[in-house]
Coordinates of C-alpha atoms in Angstrom, one line a residue:
Chain A
X23 CA -155.3 -17.6 -83.0
X24 CA -154.7 -20.7 -85.1
X25 CA -155.9 -24.1 -83.8
X26 CA -153.1 -26.4 -82.7
X27 CA -152.7 -30.1 -82.4
X28 CA -153.7 -31.3 -78.9
X29 CA -150.4 -33.1 -78.6
X30 CA -148.5 -29.9 -78.5
X31 CA -147.1 -28.9 -75.1
X32 CA -148.2 -25.5 -73.7
X33 CA -145.2 -23.8 -72.3
X34 CA -144.5 -20.2 -71.2
X35 CA -142.5 -18.2 -73.7
X36 CA -140.5 -16.8 -70.7
X37 CA -139.8 -18.6 -67.5
X38 CA -140.9 -17.2 -64.1
X39 CA -142.6 -14.0 -65.4
X40 CA -146.2 -15.1 -65.1
X41 CA -148.4 -17.9 -64.0
X42 CA -149.7 -19.4 -67.3
X43 CA -152.9 -20.7 -65.9
X44 CA -156.0 -20.4 -68.0
X45 CA -158.2 -19.6 -65.1
X46 CA -156.0 -17.4 -63.0
X47 CA -153.3 -15.9 -65.1
X48 CA -151.0 -13.6 -63.0
X49 CA -147.8 -11.7 -63.5
X50 CA -145.0 -12.8 -61.2
X51 CA -143.4 -9.6 -59.9
X52 CA -141.2 -8.7 -57.0
X53 CA -141.9 -7.1 -53.7
X54 CA -139.1 -5.7 -51.7
X55 CA -138.8 -7.2 -48.2
X56 CA -137.5 -3.9 -46.9
X57 CA -139.3 -0.9 -48.4
X58 CA -142.2 -2.8 -50.0
X59 CA -141.7 -1.5 -53.5
X60 CA -142.8 -3.6 -56.4
X61 CA -140.9 -4.6 -59.6
X62 CA -141.8 -6.3 -62.9
X63 CA -140.0 -8.4 -63.9
X64 CA -139.0 -9.3 -60.3
X65 CA -135.8 -7.4 -59.2
X66 CA -133.6 -10.5 -58.9
X67 CA -130.5 -9.0 -57.3
X68 CA -131.3 -5.9 -55.3
X69 CA -134.1 -3.4 -54.5
X70 CA -134.4 -0.8 -57.3
X71 CA -135.2 1.9 -54.7
X72 CA -132.0 3.9 -54.1
X73 CA -133.1 4.6 -50.5
X74 CA -133.3 0.9 -49.7
X75 CA -130.4 -1.6 -49.4
X76 CA -132.4 -4.7 -49.4
X77 CA -131.5 -7.7 -51.5
X78 CA -133.6 -9.7 -54.1
X79 CA -137.3 -9.0 -54.0
X80 CA -139.7 -11.8 -52.9
X81 CA -141.9 -13.2 -55.7
X82 CA -145.5 -12.1 -55.6
X83 CA -148.5 -12.4 -57.9
X84 CA -149.4 -8.9 -59.1
X85 CA -152.9 -7.6 -59.4
X86 CA -154.7 -9.3 -62.3
X87 CA -156.6 -6.1 -63.3
X88 CA -155.8 -2.5 -63.9
X89 CA -156.6 0.5 -66.0
X90 CA -155.2 1.5 -69.4
X91 CA -152.5 4.2 -69.0
X92 CA -152.0 4.3 -72.8
X93 CA -152.3 2.0 -75.8
X94 CA -151.3 1.6 -79.4
X95 CA -151.0 -1.1 -82.0
X96 CA -148.6 -2.8 -84.4
X97 CA -149.9 -2.2 -87.9
X98 CA -146.8 -3.7 -89.4
X99 CA -144.9 -6.9 -88.6
X100 CA -142.3 -6.4 -85.9
X101 CA -138.8 -7.7 -86.7
X102 CA -137.4 -10.9 -85.2
X103 CA -137.1 -12.1 -82.5
X104 CA -140.8 -11.5 -82.7
X105 CA -142.4 -14.6 -84.2
X106 CA -145.2 -13.2 -86.4
X107 CA -148.2 -15.0 -87.7
X108 CA -148.3 -15.6 -91.4
X109 CA -150.2 -13.7 -92.7
X110 CA -149.4 -11.0 -90.2
X111 CA -152.4 -10.0 -88.0
X112 CA -152.0 -6.5 -86.5
X113 CA -152.4 -6.5 -82.7
X114 CA -153.0 -3.8 -80.0
X115 CA -150.6 -3.2 -77.1
X116 CA -151.7 -1.7 -73.8
X117 CA -149.8 -0.1 -70.9
X118 CA -151.9 -1.0 -67.9
X119 CA -151.6 0.7 -64.5
X120 CA -151.9 -1.5 -61.5
X121 CA -153.3 0.5 -58.6
X122 CA -151.9 -1.3 -55.6
X123 CA -148.5 -1.9 -57.0
X124 CA -148.3 1.6 -58.7
X125 CA -146.7 -0.1 -61.7
X126 CA -147.6 0.3 -65.4
X127 CA -147.1 -3.0 -67.3
X128 CA -147.0 -3.5 -71.0
X129 CA -148.8 -6.4 -72.7
X130 CA -150.3 -7.3 -76.0
X131 CA -154.1 -7.0 -76.1
X132 CA -155.9 -10.3 -76.9
X133 CA -156.7 -10.9 -80.6
X134 CA -159.9 -9.4 -81.9
X135 CA -159.6 -6.2 -79.9
X136 CA -158.4 -3.3 -81.9
X137 CA -156.8 -0.1 -80.6
X138 CA -160.0 1.8 -81.6
X139 CA -161.9 -0.2 -79.0
X140 CA -159.6 0.9 -76.1
X141 CA -159.4 4.1 -74.1
X142 CA -157.3 5.6 -71.4
X143 CA -158.8 4.4 -68.1
X144 CA -160.3 1.3 -69.7
X145 CA -160.4 -1.6 -67.2
X146 CA -158.3 -4.6 -68.2
X147 CA -157.7 -8.1 -66.9
X148 CA -154.7 -10.4 -67.4
X149 CA -155.2 -13.6 -69.4
X150 CA -152.9 -16.3 -70.8
X151 CA -152.8 -16.4 -74.5
X152 CA -150.7 -17.9 -77.4
X153 CA -147.7 -15.9 -78.5
X154 CA -146.7 -18.3 -81.3
X155 CA -146.3 -22.0 -81.9
X156 CA -143.8 -24.3 -83.6
X157 CA -143.9 -28.1 -84.4
X158 CA -143.8 -29.2 -80.8
X159 CA -144.9 -26.4 -78.5
X160 CA -147.5 -23.7 -78.1
X161 CA -145.7 -20.7 -76.5
X162 CA -147.7 -18.7 -74.0
X163 CA -147.5 -15.1 -72.9
X164 CA -149.6 -12.8 -70.8
X165 CA -152.0 -10.5 -72.6
X166 CA -154.5 -7.8 -71.5
X167 CA -158.2 -8.1 -72.2
X168 CA -160.9 -5.5 -71.7
X169 CA -162.9 -6.4 -68.6
X170 CA -166.2 -5.7 -70.3
X171 CA -165.5 -8.4 -72.9
X172 CA -167.1 -11.8 -72.6
X173 CA -164.5 -14.0 -71.0
X174 CA -163.8 -17.7 -70.7
X175 CA -161.7 -17.1 -67.6
X176 CA -163.3 -16.2 -64.3
X177 CA -162.2 -12.8 -63.0
X178 CA -160.1 -13.6 -60.0
X179 CA -158.6 -10.1 -59.5
X180 CA -159.7 -7.6 -57.0
X181 CA -162.1 -5.0 -58.3
X182 CA -160.6 -1.7 -59.0
X183 CA -162.1 1.7 -58.9
Chain B
X15 CA -121.6 29.2 -63.5
X16 CA -118.6 31.3 -64.6
X17 CA -116.6 30.7 -67.8
X18 CA -114.3 28.5 -65.8
X19 CA -116.6 25.5 -66.4
X20 CA -116.8 26.0 -70.1
X21 CA -115.0 24.5 -73.1
X22 CA -114.8 26.1 -76.5
X23 CA -116.2 24.7 -79.6
X24 CA -113.6 25.5 -82.2
X25 CA -115.0 23.5 -85.1
X26 CA -118.0 21.6 -86.3
X27 CA -118.3 19.1 -89.2
X28 CA -120.9 16.8 -90.6
X29 CA -121.3 14.2 -93.4
X30 CA -124.7 14.6 -95.0
X31 CA -127.4 12.3 -93.6
X32 CA -128.8 9.7 -96.0
X33 CA -129.0 6.0 -96.8
X34 CA -125.6 5.8 -98.5
X35 CA -124.8 2.3 -97.5
X36 CA -121.1 2.9 -97.0
X37 CA -118.9 2.3 -94.0
X38 CA -119.6 4.5 -90.9
X39 CA -115.8 5.1 -90.7
X40 CA -116.1 7.0 -94.0
X41 CA -118.8 9.3 -92.6
X42 CA -116.9 9.8 -89.4
X43 CA -113.6 10.6 -91.2
X44 CA -115.4 13.1 -93.5
X45 CA -117.1 14.8 -90.5
X46 CA -113.8 14.9 -88.5
X47 CA -111.8 16.5 -91.3
X48 CA -114.6 19.0 -91.8
X49 CA -114.5 19.9 -88.1
X50 CA -110.7 20.2 -88.1
X51 CA -110.8 22.4 -91.2
X52 CA -113.6 24.5 -89.6
X53 CA -111.4 24.9 -86.5
X54 CA -108.2 25.6 -88.3
X55 CA -106.6 22.8 -86.3
X56 CA -104.3 20.1 -87.7
X57 CA -105.1 16.5 -86.8
X58 CA -101.7 16.2 -85.2
X59 CA -102.5 18.9 -82.7
X60 CA -105.5 16.9 -81.4
X61 CA -104.7 15.4 -78.0
X62 CA -107.8 13.3 -77.5
X63 CA -110.2 11.5 -79.8
X64 CA -113.6 10.8 -78.1
X65 CA -115.7 8.4 -80.2
X66 CA -119.4 7.7 -79.9
X67 CA -119.9 4.0 -80.5
X68 CA -122.2 2.2 -82.9
X69 CA -123.3 -1.3 -82.0
X70 CA -124.5 -2.4 -85.4
X71 CA -121.1 -2.2 -87.3
X72 CA -119.0 -4.9 -85.6
X73 CA -115.9 -4.5 -83.5
X74 CA -114.7 -1.2 -85.1
X75 CA -118.0 0.3 -83.9
X76 CA -117.4 -0.7 -80.3
X77 CA -114.1 1.1 -80.3
X78 CA -115.1 4.0 -82.4
X79 CA -112.6 6.4 -80.9
X80 CA -109.7 4.2 -82.0
X81 CA -111.3 3.4 -85.3
X82 CA -111.5 7.1 -86.2
X83 CA -108.0 7.8 -84.8
X84 CA -106.6 5.0 -87.0
X85 CA -108.5 6.3 -90.0
X86 CA -107.0 9.8 -89.5
X87 CA -103.5 8.2 -88.9
X88 CA -102.1 7.1 -85.6
X89 CA -100.9 10.2 -83.9
X90 CA -100.4 9.1 -80.3
X91 CA -103.6 11.0 -79.2
X92 CA -105.4 9.7 -76.2
X93 CA -108.6 7.8 -77.0
X94 CA -112.0 7.3 -75.4
X95 CA -115.0 5.3 -76.8
X96 CA -118.4 5.5 -75.2
X97 CA -121.8 4.0 -75.7
X98 CA -125.0 5.5 -74.3
X99 CA -127.6 4.4 -76.9
X100 CA -129.2 7.6 -78.5
X101 CA -127.2 9.7 -76.0
X102 CA -123.8 8.3 -77.1
X103 CA -122.9 11.6 -78.8
X104 CA -123.5 13.6 -75.7
X105 CA -121.6 11.0 -73.6
X106 CA -118.6 11.4 -76.0
X107 CA -118.8 15.2 -75.6
X108 CA -119.0 14.8 -71.8
X109 CA -115.8 12.6 -71.9
X110 CA -113.9 15.1 -73.9
X111 CA -115.1 18.0 -71.9
X112 CA -114.2 16.4 -68.6
X113 CA -110.6 15.8 -69.7
X114 CA -110.3 19.4 -71.0
X115 CA -111.7 20.8 -67.8
X116 CA -109.4 18.6 -65.7
X117 CA -106.4 20.1 -67.6
X118 CA -105.4 16.7 -69.1
X119 CA -105.8 17.9 -72.7
X120 CA -106.2 21.2 -74.5
X121 CA -107.8 20.0 -77.8
X122 CA -110.2 17.1 -78.3
X123 CA -111.9 15.7 -81.4
X124 CA -115.4 14.2 -80.8
X125 CA -116.8 12.0 -83.6
X126 CA -119.9 9.9 -84.0
X127 CA -121.0 8.1 -87.2
X128 CA -123.4 5.3 -88.1
X129 CA -124.5 3.1 -90.9
X130 CA -128.1 2.1 -90.1
X131 CA -130.2 -0.8 -91.1
X132 CA -133.4 -0.4 -93.0
X133 CA -136.8 -0.4 -91.2
X134 CA -137.5 -0.8 -87.5
X135 CA -134.5 -1.0 -85.3
X136 CA -134.2 -4.6 -84.3
X137 CA -132.2 -5.8 -81.3
X138 CA -128.7 -7.0 -81.8
X139 CA -128.8 -10.6 -83.0
X140 CA -128.6 -13.9 -81.1
X141 CA -130.8 -15.7 -78.6
X142 CA -130.5 -13.4 -75.6
X143 CA -133.2 -14.2 -73.1
X144 CA -131.6 -12.1 -70.3
X145 CA -131.7 -8.9 -72.4
X146 CA -134.8 -6.8 -72.0
X147 CA -134.2 -5.2 -75.4
X148 CA -134.3 -8.7 -77.0
X149 CA -137.3 -9.8 -74.9
X150 CA -139.5 -6.8 -75.6
X151 CA -139.4 -7.7 -79.3
X152 CA -139.8 -11.4 -78.6
X153 CA -142.6 -11.3 -76.0
X154 CA -144.5 -8.1 -77.0
X155 CA -143.5 -7.3 -80.6
X156 CA -142.8 -3.8 -79.1
X157 CA -140.8 -1.8 -81.5
X158 CA -139.5 1.7 -80.8
X159 CA -142.6 3.3 -82.4
X160 CA -144.7 1.4 -79.9
X161 CA -143.3 3.4 -77.1
X162 CA -143.5 6.7 -79.0
X163 CA -147.2 5.9 -79.8
X164 CA -148.0 5.3 -76.1
X165 CA -146.7 8.8 -75.3
X166 CA -148.6 10.3 -78.2
X167 CA -151.9 8.6 -77.2
X168 CA -151.4 9.7 -73.6
X169 CA -151.1 13.3 -74.8
X170 CA -154.3 13.0 -76.7
X171 CA -156.2 11.6 -73.7
X172 CA -154.8 13.9 -71.1
X173 CA -154.1 17.2 -72.9
X174 CA -156.5 16.9 -75.9
X175 CA -153.8 16.7 -78.5
X176 CA -154.9 15.7 -82.0
X177 CA -153.3 13.9 -84.9
X178 CA -153.3 17.2 -86.6
X179 CA -151.1 18.7 -83.9
X180 CA -148.6 15.9 -84.3
X181 CA -148.7 16.4 -88.1
X182 CA -148.1 20.1 -87.6
X183 CA -144.8 19.4 -85.8
X184 CA -143.7 17.3 -88.8
X185 CA -144.8 20.0 -91.2
X186 CA -142.9 22.7 -89.3
X187 CA -139.7 20.7 -89.1
X188 CA -140.0 19.9 -92.8
X189 CA -140.1 23.7 -93.5
X190 CA -136.9 24.1 -91.4
X191 CA -135.1 21.1 -92.9
X192 CA -135.7 22.2 -96.4
X193 CA -133.0 24.8 -95.9
X194 CA -130.4 22.4 -94.4
X195 CA -128.0 20.8 -96.9
X196 CA -127.1 18.1 -94.4
X197 CA -130.7 16.9 -94.0
X198 CA -131.8 13.8 -95.7
X199 CA -135.5 14.7 -96.3
X200 CA -135.7 18.2 -97.7
X201 CA -139.2 18.2 -99.2
X202 CA -141.8 20.4 -97.5
X203 CA -144.8 18.3 -96.3
X204 CA -148.1 19.6 -94.9
X205 CA -150.5 18.3 -92.3
X206 CA -152.5 16.4 -95.0
X207 CA -149.5 14.6 -96.3
X208 CA -148.8 13.3 -92.8
X209 CA -152.4 12.3 -92.2
X210 CA -152.5 10.5 -95.6
X211 CA -149.4 8.4 -94.8
X212 CA -150.2 4.9 -93.3
X213 CA -150.6 4.5 -89.6
X214 CA -147.6 2.6 -88.2
X215 CA -148.5 2.6 -84.5
X216 CA -151.8 4.2 -83.7
X217 CA -152.1 7.2 -83.5
X218 CA -148.7 7.8 -85.3
X219 CA -148.5 7.9 -89.1
X220 CA -145.4 6.9 -91.0
X221 CA -144.4 10.6 -91.5
X222 CA -144.8 11.2 -87.7
X223 CA -141.9 8.8 -87.0
X224 CA -138.3 9.4 -87.7
X225 CA -136.4 7.1 -90.1
X226 CA -133.0 5.5 -89.5
X227 CA -130.1 7.1 -91.4
X228 CA -126.4 7.0 -92.2
X229 CA -124.5 10.1 -91.1
X230 CA -121.5 11.5 -89.3
X231 CA -120.9 14.5 -87.1
X232 CA -117.8 15.9 -85.3
X233 CA -116.7 18.7 -83.0
X234 CA -113.3 20.1 -82.1
X235 CA -113.4 21.2 -78.4
X236 CA -110.7 23.1 -76.6
X237 CA -110.0 24.8 -73.3
X238 CA -111.0 28.4 -73.2
X239 CA -107.4 29.5 -72.8
X240 CA -106.4 27.6 -75.9
X241 CA -109.3 28.9 -77.8
X242 CA -108.4 32.5 -77.0
X243 CA -104.8 32.0 -78.1
X244 CA -105.9 30.1 -81.2
X245 CA -108.4 32.9 -82.2
X246 CA -105.7 35.5 -81.8
X247 CA -103.4 33.5 -84.0
X248 CA -105.9 33.3 -86.9
X249 CA -105.5 35.7 -89.8
X250 CA -108.9 37.1 -89.1
X251 CA -108.2 37.4 -85.4
X252 CA -111.3 35.3 -84.6
X253 CA -114.9 35.8 -85.7
X254 CA -115.5 39.0 -83.7
X255 CA -118.7 37.4 -82.3
X256 CA -117.0 35.8 -79.4
X257 CA -116.1 32.2 -78.8
X258 CA -119.0 29.7 -78.8
X259 CA -118.7 27.5 -75.7
X260 CA -120.4 24.6 -74.1
X261 CA -121.7 25.6 -70.7
X262 CA -123.3 22.4 -69.6
X263 CA -123.5 18.7 -70.6
X264 CA -126.3 16.9 -68.7
X265 CA -125.8 13.1 -68.7
X266 CA -128.0 12.2 -65.8
X267 CA -129.9 9.0 -65.1
X268 CA -133.5 8.9 -63.9
X269 CA -134.5 9.4 -60.3
X270 CA -136.4 6.6 -58.8
X271 CA -139.2 5.9 -59.3
X272 CA -139.4 6.6 -63.1
X273 CA -143.2 6.3 -63.5
X274 CA -143.2 6.7 -67.3
X275 CA -142.8 3.5 -69.3
X276 CA -139.4 3.7 -71.1
X277 CA -137.7 1.7 -73.9
X278 CA -136.9 -1.2 -73.6
X279 CA -138.7 -1.8 -70.3
X280 CA -141.8 -4.0 -69.7
X281 CA -143.0 -1.9 -66.8
X282 CA -142.4 1.4 -65.0
X283 CA -140.8 1.7 -61.6
X284 CA -143.3 1.3 -58.8
X285 CA -144.3 4.4 -56.9
X286 CA -145.7 2.2 -54.1
X287 CA -142.9 2.9 -51.6
X288 CA -143.3 6.7 -51.7
X289 CA -145.0 8.5 -48.7
X290 CA -147.8 9.7 -50.9
X291 CA -148.8 6.1 -51.6
X292 CA -149.1 5.0 -48.0
X293 CA -152.8 4.4 -48.3
X294 CA -152.3 1.8 -51.0
X295 CA -152.1 -1.1 -48.6
X296 CA -148.3 -1.1 -48.6
X297 CA -147.8 -1.5 -44.8
X298 CA -144.0 -1.5 -45.0
X299 CA -143.6 1.7 -46.8
X300 CA -141.4 4.1 -45.0
X301 CA -141.0 1.8 -42.0
X302 CA -137.6 1.0 -40.5
X303 CA -137.8 -2.6 -41.8
X304 CA -134.9 -3.9 -39.8
X305 CA -132.8 -0.9 -40.4
X306 CA -132.4 -1.6 -44.0
X307 CA -134.5 1.4 -45.2
X308 CA -133.5 5.0 -45.1
X309 CA -136.0 7.8 -44.9
X310 CA -138.4 7.4 -47.8
X311 CA -137.5 9.5 -50.7
X312 CA -139.7 12.3 -51.8
X313 CA -141.3 11.8 -55.2
X314 CA -139.0 13.3 -57.9
X315 CA -140.6 16.3 -59.6
X316 CA -141.4 15.9 -63.3
X317 CA -140.5 13.0 -65.5
X318 CA -137.0 11.9 -66.6
X319 CA -136.9 14.3 -69.5
X320 CA -137.6 17.2 -67.1
X321 CA -134.8 16.0 -64.9
X322 CA -132.4 15.9 -67.9
X323 CA -133.2 19.5 -68.7
X324 CA -133.1 20.7 -65.1
X325 CA -129.6 19.4 -64.7
X326 CA -128.5 21.2 -67.9
X327 CA -130.0 24.5 -66.8
X328 CA -128.5 24.2 -63.3
X329 CA -125.1 23.5 -64.6
X330 CA -125.2 26.4 -67.1
X331 CA -126.7 28.7 -64.5
X332 CA -129.6 29.7 -66.8
X333 CA -133.3 29.0 -67.2
X334 CA -135.7 28.4 -70.1
X335 CA -136.2 32.1 -70.4
X336 CA -132.6 32.6 -71.4
X337 CA -132.8 30.1 -74.4
X338 CA -133.0 31.3 -78.0
X339 CA -133.3 28.0 -79.7
X340 CA -133.6 24.3 -79.0
X341 CA -132.7 21.1 -80.8
X342 CA -134.8 18.3 -79.3
X343 CA -135.1 14.6 -80.1
X344 CA -138.2 14.3 -82.2
X345 CA -138.1 10.5 -82.6
X346 CA -141.8 11.1 -83.2
X347 CA -143.6 14.4 -83.9
X348 CA -145.6 14.0 -80.7
X349 CA -142.4 13.5 -78.7
X350 CA -141.3 17.0 -79.7
X351 CA -144.3 18.3 -77.7
X352 CA -143.2 16.4 -74.6
X353 CA -139.8 18.0 -74.9
X354 CA -141.3 21.6 -74.9
X355 CA -142.7 20.9 -71.5
X356 CA -139.6 19.1 -70.2
X357 CA -137.5 22.0 -71.3
X358 CA -139.8 24.4 -69.5
X359 CA -140.6 26.3 -72.7
X360 CA -144.2 26.0 -71.6
X361 CA -146.2 24.3 -68.8
X362 CA -147.6 20.8 -68.7
X363 CA -150.2 20.3 -71.3
X364 CA -149.5 23.6 -73.0
X365 CA -147.3 22.3 -75.8
X366 CA -150.0 22.0 -78.4
X367 CA -151.0 25.7 -77.9
X368 CA -147.4 26.8 -78.1
X369 CA -147.1 25.0 -81.4
X370 CA -150.4 26.3 -82.8
X371 CA -149.3 29.9 -82.0
X372 CA -146.1 29.4 -84.1
X373 CA -143.8 30.0 -81.1
X374 CA -141.5 27.1 -82.0
X375 CA -141.3 27.9 -85.7
X376 CA -138.5 30.0 -87.2
X377 CA -139.4 33.6 -86.5
X378 CA -141.3 32.5 -83.3
X379 CA -140.4 33.1 -79.7
X380 CA -138.2 30.0 -79.4
X381 CA -137.6 28.1 -82.6
X382 CA -137.3 24.3 -81.9
X383 CA -135.4 22.1 -84.3
X384 CA -134.3 24.8 -86.8
X385 CA -132.1 22.1 -88.3
X386 CA -135.3 20.2 -89.3
X387 CA -134.8 17.8 -86.5
X388 CA -134.8 14.0 -86.7
X389 CA -137.9 14.4 -88.8
X390 CA -135.7 15.8 -91.6
X391 CA -132.6 13.8 -90.8
X392 CA -133.6 10.3 -89.7
X393 CA -131.6 9.0 -86.8
X394 CA -127.9 8.1 -87.1
X395 CA -127.6 7.1 -83.4
X396 CA -124.1 7.9 -82.2
X397 CA -123.9 11.0 -84.5
X398 CA -127.3 12.5 -83.7
X399 CA -126.6 14.2 -80.4
X400 CA -123.3 15.6 -81.9
X401 CA -125.3 16.9 -84.9
X402 CA -127.7 18.7 -82.5
X403 CA -124.7 20.6 -81.1
X404 CA -123.3 21.3 -84.6
X405 CA -126.6 23.0 -85.4
X406 CA -126.7 25.0 -82.2
X407 CA -123.1 26.2 -82.7
X408 CA -123.8 27.2 -86.3
X409 CA -126.9 29.1 -85.2
X410 CA -124.9 30.9 -82.4
X411 CA -122.3 31.9 -85.0
X412 CA -125.0 33.3 -87.2
X413 CA -124.1 30.9 -90.1
X414 CA -127.3 28.9 -90.6
X415 CA -128.2 30.2 -94.0
X416 CA -131.9 30.0 -94.8
X417 CA -132.8 28.9 -91.3
X418 CA -131.0 31.4 -89.0
X419 CA -132.5 32.2 -85.6
X420 CA -131.9 35.9 -85.5
X421 CA -129.5 37.1 -82.8
X422 CA -129.2 33.6 -81.1
X423 CA -126.9 33.7 -78.1
X424 CA -128.0 30.6 -76.1
X425 CA -129.0 27.2 -77.4
X426 CA -129.9 23.9 -75.8
X427 CA -130.1 20.3 -77.1
X428 CA -132.1 17.6 -75.5
X429 CA -132.1 13.9 -76.1
X430 CA -132.5 10.6 -74.3
X431 CA -130.9 7.2 -74.8
X432 CA -132.7 4.0 -73.8
X433 CA -131.7 2.2 -70.6
X434 CA -131.7 5.6 -68.8
X435 CA -129.3 8.0 -70.5
X436 CA -130.1 11.7 -70.3
X437 CA -128.4 14.0 -72.8
X438 CA -128.7 17.8 -72.9
X439 CA -126.0 20.3 -74.0
X440 CA -126.1 24.1 -73.4
X441 CA -124.0 26.2 -75.7
X442 CA -123.5 30.0 -75.6
X443 CA -121.6 32.8 -77.1

């Protein structure tokens, strides 16, 4: 992660998908008022459960921790609209299963953690991190971070088995 | 199912796969003419053109059926153009088949062709922040191989698959594809070659991942009555091996909840509303909830790929034990193993052993991808599912020189398009 001028604004790279707090990053998902099913991103129009006729899901903060369902990495620079660092730094990607929501959610893994350090079942927590920056803004996104790593953010998520 | 639900395959045609850099219309026209010649049908006798769309070649690609019809010369035929991502070819077959079975037309031409960009497939251009396919690239840098690699790693963790197993799939398919004049890659590679190629998305190497290609494929389909009359009118009186027919076209969507992460999604569906999850703190699950909720659905069995295959088997009235060969979508070498299980060729977690025993190699119990698969072709999106059927038909006719599955009578194709498109075709003779 490159240093950035303090004058730059820190803005989420996508609106309404996560709480970009440094201390308590959380994905903003949906929970159906009828059947209770979860969605990410939030189902904005109708419940995705075909047995339920409810409307838009209510916004909820999803569990901040989960376990790796699978993982990989990007050894080569993805094409635009990905904004890659120059020079390109490979990054890991994890699919993390949230126990309560029974959802598997993708996210990049924080810089400095390679795929070889991950394993299926590995406990992860959600953090806010830089996706890219331009002249005026630092664009933020959610990323997964192994829980056994030293962290600058307090673990606010409920402990998982 | 009886023969009443079948449509005949009168002709098959392909333009060789490659990176030719010419118009997709040229490939489609070439394949269409080859299929018409193969069928012994004149273009002016075709009553419906069913085109599989390409979204990377401008407006003519969005109206592929009309584009091919105009290239062949306006004849007044009906037209259909469909898009279903990687399943577009099967969707075009389904459209033609439905109109034949409904008695609306007797003879239909199905065509798909593509001119593909180099490298990773990128989303269609523009700043489209409401499109998950755009957003997954922008927010995650998640390419198609990202998803293939997640499945591959999962197989390693759950079933003990190894990188050598994945490489062995590629090596097998390269041996098959070496005998196929329409394949793009015809060099035989071995496991060491695959493992020596660079890792693109851990654990997948470059040679584990299918390329993007140019190509075109076409079918002439007809009603069974027309096919019998047509066969009798040919100088040879038909092939003597019986008419090859399509007995099923599965184009199903997933059943909720789809608990496997799929392109281009950021997350799976949630399984939290199912009865089995009632202990997870979801107090509203299964409750009446103001009368808005029906009885909770039972968890669907198997993943989406299993559902795609099950629908094809049911429609054709057969099971995996009846199948002589399969053409499956090996977007990655590891994904071919997932398809073995989805097709019921073996049980969950048994695909590696099936491969190691040589069961899916030519000469084995059930050869998979005798054409060489996507591994030998590279993907030409709207043509690929049609090309799978071309291979199965050629095998059922006994005409696959150098890669023939002896005595093949039943073949199945399997494929999946992003955004929830199943695709599986059963052909018989």
